[in-house]
């Protein structure tokens, strides 16, 4: 989504949540998520760190851009044969973005 602002934007932290991606999707962006007519001051705190999505923000004088660098497939992070069975067969067979896949994609790396 794009936040298009007439005037300037003052950012003071806050997390940009990356959602709506499917496991194994190709990298996305850079995509403008905030655009102003007279300038951006400050910064977001960053993006929501997850185990499956690697993203970052870049800034220009009038814009904030989101770059999704990697969306890992569920199989990519499976370590044991049981994890691979569930990830590569079970989860990989679920079509599109569902509440279950959204929940898994948004797990933090420490989960």
Short mmCIF file of N, CA and C in Angstrom, two decimals:
data_model
loop_
_atom_site.label_atom_id
_atom_site.label_comp_id
_atom_site.label_asym_id
_atom_site.label_seq_id
_atom_site.Cartn_x
_atom_site.Cartn_y
_atom_site.Cartn_z
N UNK A 1 0.84 -1.18 0.00
CA UNK A 1 0.00 0.00 0.00
C UNK A 1 0.88 1.24 0.00
N UNK A 2 0.36 2.31 -0.58
CA UNK A 2 1.09 3.58 -0.65
C UNK A 2 0.38 4.63 0.20
N UNK A 3 1.15 5.31 1.02
CA UNK A 3 0.67 6.46 1.75
C UNK A 3 1.19 7.67 1.00
N UNK A 4 0.28 8.39 0.33
CA UNK A 4 0.65 9.53 -0.52
C UNK A 4 0.28 10.81 0.22
N UNK A 5 1.28 11.61 0.59
CA UNK A 5 1.08 12.77 1.45
C UNK A 5 1.36 14.05 0.70
N UNK A 6 0.42 14.99 0.76
CA UNK A 6 0.65 16.34 0.25
C UNK A 6 1.28 17.12 1.40
N UNK A 7 2.51 17.55 1.20
CA UNK A 7 3.25 18.20 2.28
C UNK A 7 4.39 17.31 2.71
N UNK A 8 4.76 17.41 4.00
CA UNK A 8 5.89 16.63 4.49
C UNK A 8 5.44 15.56 5.48
N UNK A 9 6.31 14.60 5.71
CA UNK A 9 6.05 13.53 6.68
C UNK A 9 7.16 13.52 7.70
N UNK A 10 6.79 13.52 8.97
CA UNK A 10 7.75 13.41 10.06
C UNK A 10 7.60 12.03 10.68
N UNK A 11 8.61 11.22 10.54
CA UNK A 11 8.59 9.85 11.08
C UNK A 11 9.34 9.83 12.39
N UNK A 12 8.80 9.07 13.33
CA UNK A 12 9.43 8.97 14.64
C UNK A 12 9.37 7.52 15.12
N UNK A 13 10.00 6.63 14.34
CA UNK A 13 9.98 5.22 14.70
C UNK A 13 8.77 4.52 14.12
N UNK A 14 8.42 3.42 14.72
CA UNK A 14 7.31 2.60 14.23
C UNK A 14 7.84 1.51 13.31
N UNK A 15 7.15 0.41 13.29
CA UNK A 15 7.57 -0.74 12.51
C UNK A 15 6.70 -0.88 11.26
N UNK A 16 7.33 -1.11 10.15
CA UNK A 16 6.62 -1.39 8.91
C UNK A 16 6.42 -2.90 8.85
N UNK A 17 5.16 -3.32 8.83
CA UNK A 17 4.83 -4.76 8.82
C UNK A 17 4.71 -5.22 7.38
N UNK A 18 5.47 -6.24 7.03
CA UNK A 18 5.43 -6.84 5.70
C UNK A 18 4.48 -8.02 5.76
N UNK A 19 3.42 -7.98 4.93
CA UNK A 19 2.42 -9.06 4.94
C UNK A 19 1.92 -9.29 3.52
N UNK A 20 1.13 -10.33 3.37
CA UNK A 20 0.52 -10.62 2.08
C UNK A 20 1.42 -11.35 1.10
N UNK A 21 2.49 -11.95 1.60
CA UNK A 21 3.40 -12.69 0.75
C UNK A 21 3.21 -14.18 0.97
N UNK A 22 3.50 -14.96 -0.04
CA UNK A 22 3.44 -16.42 0.07
C UNK A 22 4.85 -16.96 0.21
N UNK A 23 4.98 -18.08 0.90
CA UNK A 23 6.28 -18.74 1.05
C UNK A 23 6.86 -19.01 -0.33
N UNK A 24 8.13 -18.67 -0.50
CA UNK A 24 8.81 -18.92 -1.76
C UNK A 24 8.59 -17.85 -2.82
N UNK A 25 7.83 -16.79 -2.52
CA UNK A 25 7.65 -15.71 -3.49
C UNK A 25 8.99 -15.10 -3.88
N UNK A 26 9.04 -14.56 -5.07
CA UNK A 26 10.24 -13.88 -5.53
C UNK A 26 10.42 -12.58 -4.75
N UNK A 27 11.65 -12.08 -4.66
CA UNK A 27 11.87 -10.78 -4.01
C UNK A 27 11.02 -9.70 -4.67
N UNK A 28 10.66 -8.72 -3.88
CA UNK A 28 9.76 -7.66 -4.33
C UNK A 28 10.42 -6.31 -4.11
N UNK A 29 10.26 -5.42 -5.07
CA UNK A 29 10.64 -4.05 -4.85
C UNK A 29 11.89 -3.63 -5.56
N UNK A 30 12.38 -2.47 -5.29
CA UNK A 30 11.83 -1.62 -4.24
C UNK A 30 10.47 -1.04 -4.62
N UNK A 31 9.61 -0.93 -3.62
CA UNK A 31 8.27 -0.40 -3.78
C UNK A 31 8.13 0.82 -2.89
N UNK A 32 7.62 1.91 -3.44
CA UNK A 32 7.38 3.11 -2.64
C UNK A 32 6.19 2.87 -1.74
N UNK A 33 6.38 3.02 -0.43
CA UNK A 33 5.28 2.83 0.52
C UNK A 33 4.81 4.16 1.11
N UNK A 34 5.64 5.20 1.03
CA UNK A 34 5.28 6.52 1.51
C UNK A 34 5.89 7.54 0.56
N UNK A 35 5.07 8.48 0.10
CA UNK A 35 5.55 9.51 -0.81
C UNK A 35 5.00 10.86 -0.36
N UNK A 36 5.86 11.87 -0.37
CA UNK A 36 5.45 13.22 0.03
C UNK A 36 5.77 14.19 -1.10
N UNK A 37 5.19 15.38 -1.00
CA UNK A 37 5.51 16.42 -1.98
C UNK A 37 6.64 17.32 -1.52
N UNK A 38 6.88 17.37 -0.19
CA UNK A 38 7.91 18.31 0.29
C UNK A 38 8.96 17.70 1.21
N UNK A 39 8.94 16.40 1.46
CA UNK A 39 10.04 15.81 2.20
C UNK A 39 9.67 14.87 3.32
N UNK A 40 10.61 13.99 3.60
CA UNK A 40 10.51 13.02 4.71
C UNK A 40 11.61 13.35 5.70
N UNK A 41 11.22 13.52 6.97
CA UNK A 41 12.21 13.67 8.04
C UNK A 41 12.02 12.51 9.02
N UNK A 42 13.08 12.08 9.64
CA UNK A 42 13.01 10.97 10.58
C UNK A 42 13.03 9.64 9.86
N UNK A 43 12.87 8.58 10.62
CA UNK A 43 12.93 7.22 10.09
C UNK A 43 11.95 6.31 10.83
N UNK A 44 11.51 5.25 10.14
CA UNK A 44 10.82 4.16 10.83
C UNK A 44 11.87 3.40 11.64
N UNK A 45 11.43 2.64 12.63
CA UNK A 45 12.36 1.81 13.39
C UNK A 45 12.90 0.68 12.53
N UNK A 46 12.12 0.23 11.58
CA UNK A 46 12.53 -0.85 10.69
C UNK A 46 11.32 -1.65 10.23
N UNK A 47 11.59 -2.88 9.79
CA UNK A 47 10.53 -3.78 9.38
C UNK A 47 10.38 -4.86 10.44
N UNK A 48 9.25 -5.57 10.39
CA UNK A 48 9.05 -6.65 11.36
C UNK A 48 9.94 -7.83 10.99
N UNK A 49 10.88 -8.17 11.84
CA UNK A 49 11.77 -9.29 11.52
C UNK A 49 11.02 -10.61 11.65
N UNK A 50 11.08 -11.42 10.61
CA UNK A 50 10.46 -12.74 10.67
C UNK A 50 11.49 -13.78 10.24
N UNK A 51 11.17 -15.03 10.48
CA UNK A 51 12.06 -16.11 10.10
C UNK A 51 12.05 -16.35 8.59
N UNK A 52 11.00 -15.89 7.90
CA UNK A 52 10.82 -16.22 6.49
C UNK A 52 10.97 -15.04 5.54
N UNK A 53 10.85 -13.81 6.05
CA UNK A 53 10.87 -12.63 5.18
C UNK A 53 12.03 -11.73 5.58
N UNK A 54 12.86 -11.40 4.62
CA UNK A 54 14.00 -10.51 4.83
C UNK A 54 13.72 -9.24 4.03
N UNK A 55 13.54 -8.12 4.73
CA UNK A 55 13.19 -6.87 4.05
C UNK A 55 13.94 -5.70 4.67
N UNK A 56 14.07 -4.61 3.91
CA UNK A 56 14.66 -3.40 4.47
C UNK A 56 14.01 -2.17 3.86
N UNK A 57 14.28 -1.03 4.47
CA UNK A 57 13.74 0.25 4.02
C UNK A 57 14.87 1.13 3.53
N UNK A 58 14.58 1.90 2.50
CA UNK A 58 15.51 2.94 2.04
C UNK A 58 14.73 4.24 1.94
N UNK A 59 15.47 5.33 2.02
CA UNK A 59 14.85 6.65 2.07
C UNK A 59 15.44 7.54 0.99
N UNK A 60 14.57 8.33 0.36
CA UNK A 60 15.00 9.42 -0.51
C UNK A 60 14.47 10.70 0.12
N UNK A 61 14.70 11.81 -0.52
CA UNK A 61 14.23 13.09 0.05
C UNK A 61 12.72 13.10 0.26
N UNK A 62 11.96 12.47 -0.65
CA UNK A 62 10.50 12.53 -0.58
C UNK A 62 9.81 11.18 -0.43
N UNK A 63 10.56 10.10 -0.37
CA UNK A 63 9.93 8.78 -0.39
C UNK A 63 10.56 7.81 0.61
N UNK A 64 9.77 6.81 0.98
CA UNK A 64 10.26 5.65 1.72
C UNK A 64 9.96 4.44 0.85
N UNK A 65 11.00 3.62 0.63
CA UNK A 65 10.85 2.45 -0.22
C UNK A 65 11.10 1.18 0.57
N UNK A 66 10.32 0.15 0.25
CA UNK A 66 10.45 -1.16 0.88
C UNK A 66 11.02 -2.13 -0.14
N UNK A 67 12.04 -2.85 0.26
CA UNK A 67 12.64 -3.88 -0.58
C UNK A 67 12.53 -5.20 0.15
N UNK A 68 11.81 -6.15 -0.44
CA UNK A 68 11.76 -7.50 0.10
C UNK A 68 12.88 -8.27 -0.57
N UNK A 69 13.88 -8.62 0.21
CA UNK A 69 15.08 -9.26 -0.33
C UNK A 69 14.91 -10.75 -0.51
N UNK A 70 14.17 -11.38 0.37
CA UNK A 70 14.02 -12.84 0.31
C UNK A 70 12.74 -13.23 1.02
N UNK A 71 11.98 -14.13 0.41
CA UNK A 71 10.87 -14.79 1.08
C UNK A 71 11.20 -16.27 1.02
N UNK A 72 11.62 -16.80 2.16
CA UNK A 72 12.07 -18.18 2.20
C UNK A 72 10.90 -19.13 2.04
N UNK A 73 11.14 -20.21 1.36
CA UNK A 73 10.18 -21.30 1.27
C UNK A 73 10.17 -22.02 2.61
N UNK A 74 9.04 -22.61 2.96
CA UNK A 74 8.97 -23.32 4.24
C UNK A 74 10.06 -24.40 4.33
N UNK A 75 10.37 -25.07 3.24
CA UNK A 75 11.39 -26.13 3.25
C UNK A 75 12.78 -25.59 3.56
N UNK A 76 13.03 -24.32 3.22
CA UNK A 76 14.36 -23.75 3.39
C UNK A 76 14.86 -23.78 4.83
N UNK A 77 13.95 -23.69 5.78
CA UNK A 77 14.38 -23.58 7.18
C UNK A 77 14.14 -24.85 7.98
N UNK A 78 13.61 -25.88 7.34
CA UNK A 78 13.40 -27.15 8.03
C UNK A 78 14.74 -27.83 8.30
N UNK A 79 14.93 -28.32 9.53
CA UNK A 79 16.21 -28.91 9.90
C UNK A 79 16.14 -30.43 10.07
N UNK A 80 15.02 -30.92 10.53
CA UNK A 80 14.90 -32.36 10.78
C UNK A 80 14.00 -32.99 9.72
N UNK A 81 14.00 -34.31 9.65
CA UNK A 81 13.14 -34.99 8.66
C UNK A 81 11.67 -34.74 8.97
N UNK A 82 11.30 -34.66 10.24
CA UNK A 82 9.91 -34.36 10.60
C UNK A 82 9.54 -32.95 10.16
N UNK A 83 10.41 -31.98 10.40
CA UNK A 83 10.15 -30.60 9.96
C UNK A 83 10.02 -30.53 8.44
N UNK A 84 10.90 -31.25 7.73
CA UNK A 84 10.83 -31.25 6.26
C UNK A 84 9.53 -31.88 5.76
N UNK A 85 9.09 -32.92 6.42
CA UNK A 85 7.84 -33.56 6.03
C UNK A 85 6.66 -32.60 6.16
N UNK A 86 6.59 -31.91 7.28
CA UNK A 86 5.51 -30.96 7.50
C UNK A 86 5.65 -29.75 6.57
N UNK A 87 6.84 -29.20 6.48
CA UNK A 87 7.06 -27.97 5.71
C UNK A 87 6.96 -28.21 4.21
N UNK A 88 7.63 -29.23 3.71
CA UNK A 88 7.75 -29.42 2.27
C UNK A 88 6.54 -30.10 1.66
N UNK A 89 5.82 -30.87 2.45
CA UNK A 89 4.66 -31.58 1.92
C UNK A 89 3.36 -30.93 2.40
N UNK A 90 3.21 -30.81 3.70
CA UNK A 90 1.97 -30.29 4.25
C UNK A 90 1.75 -28.82 3.98
N UNK A 91 2.65 -27.98 4.49
CA UNK A 91 2.48 -26.52 4.34
C UNK A 91 2.60 -26.06 2.90
N UNK A 92 3.49 -26.69 2.15
CA UNK A 92 3.69 -26.29 0.75
C UNK A 92 2.47 -26.57 -0.10
N UNK A 93 1.59 -27.47 0.35
CA UNK A 93 0.40 -27.82 -0.44
C UNK A 93 -0.76 -26.87 -0.19
N UNK A 94 -0.66 -26.00 0.80
CA UNK A 94 -1.75 -25.06 1.11
C UNK A 94 -1.70 -23.92 0.09
N UNK A 95 -2.78 -23.72 -0.66
CA UNK A 95 -2.75 -22.68 -1.69
C UNK A 95 -2.85 -21.26 -1.12
N UNK A 96 -2.09 -20.36 -1.72
CA UNK A 96 -2.21 -18.93 -1.42
C UNK A 96 -1.95 -18.54 0.01
N UNK A 97 -2.37 -17.34 0.35
CA UNK A 97 -2.19 -16.80 1.69
C UNK A 97 -3.41 -17.16 2.53
N UNK A 98 -3.20 -17.99 3.52
CA UNK A 98 -4.26 -18.41 4.44
C UNK A 98 -3.88 -17.93 5.83
N UNK A 99 -4.82 -17.95 6.77
CA UNK A 99 -4.45 -17.56 8.13
C UNK A 99 -3.29 -18.38 8.69
N UNK A 100 -3.23 -19.67 8.35
CA UNK A 100 -2.13 -20.51 8.84
C UNK A 100 -0.80 -20.08 8.24
N UNK A 101 -0.74 -19.91 6.92
CA UNK A 101 0.53 -19.52 6.31
C UNK A 101 0.93 -18.11 6.71
N UNK A 102 -0.03 -17.21 6.85
CA UNK A 102 0.28 -15.85 7.33
C UNK A 102 0.90 -15.91 8.71
N UNK A 103 0.32 -16.74 9.59
CA UNK A 103 0.84 -16.86 10.96
C UNK A 103 2.26 -17.40 10.94
N UNK A 104 2.52 -18.39 10.11
CA UNK A 104 3.86 -18.98 10.05
C UNK A 104 4.85 -18.00 9.44
N UNK A 105 4.47 -17.34 8.35
CA UNK A 105 5.38 -16.38 7.71
C UNK A 105 5.78 -15.26 8.64
N UNK A 106 4.92 -14.93 9.61
CA UNK A 106 5.21 -13.83 10.52
C UNK A 106 5.85 -14.25 11.82
N UNK A 107 6.25 -15.54 11.94
CA UNK A 107 6.99 -15.97 13.11
C UNK A 107 8.36 -15.30 13.14
N UNK A 108 8.79 -14.91 14.30
CA UNK A 108 10.12 -14.33 14.42
C UNK A 108 11.16 -15.45 14.36
N UNK A 109 12.37 -15.08 14.08
CA UNK A 109 13.43 -16.09 14.00
C UNK A 109 13.70 -16.75 15.34
N UNK A 110 13.24 -16.15 16.42
CA UNK A 110 13.46 -16.74 17.74
C UNK A 110 12.32 -17.65 18.16
N UNK A 111 11.27 -17.74 17.34
CA UNK A 111 10.09 -18.55 17.71
C UNK A 111 10.36 -20.03 17.61
#
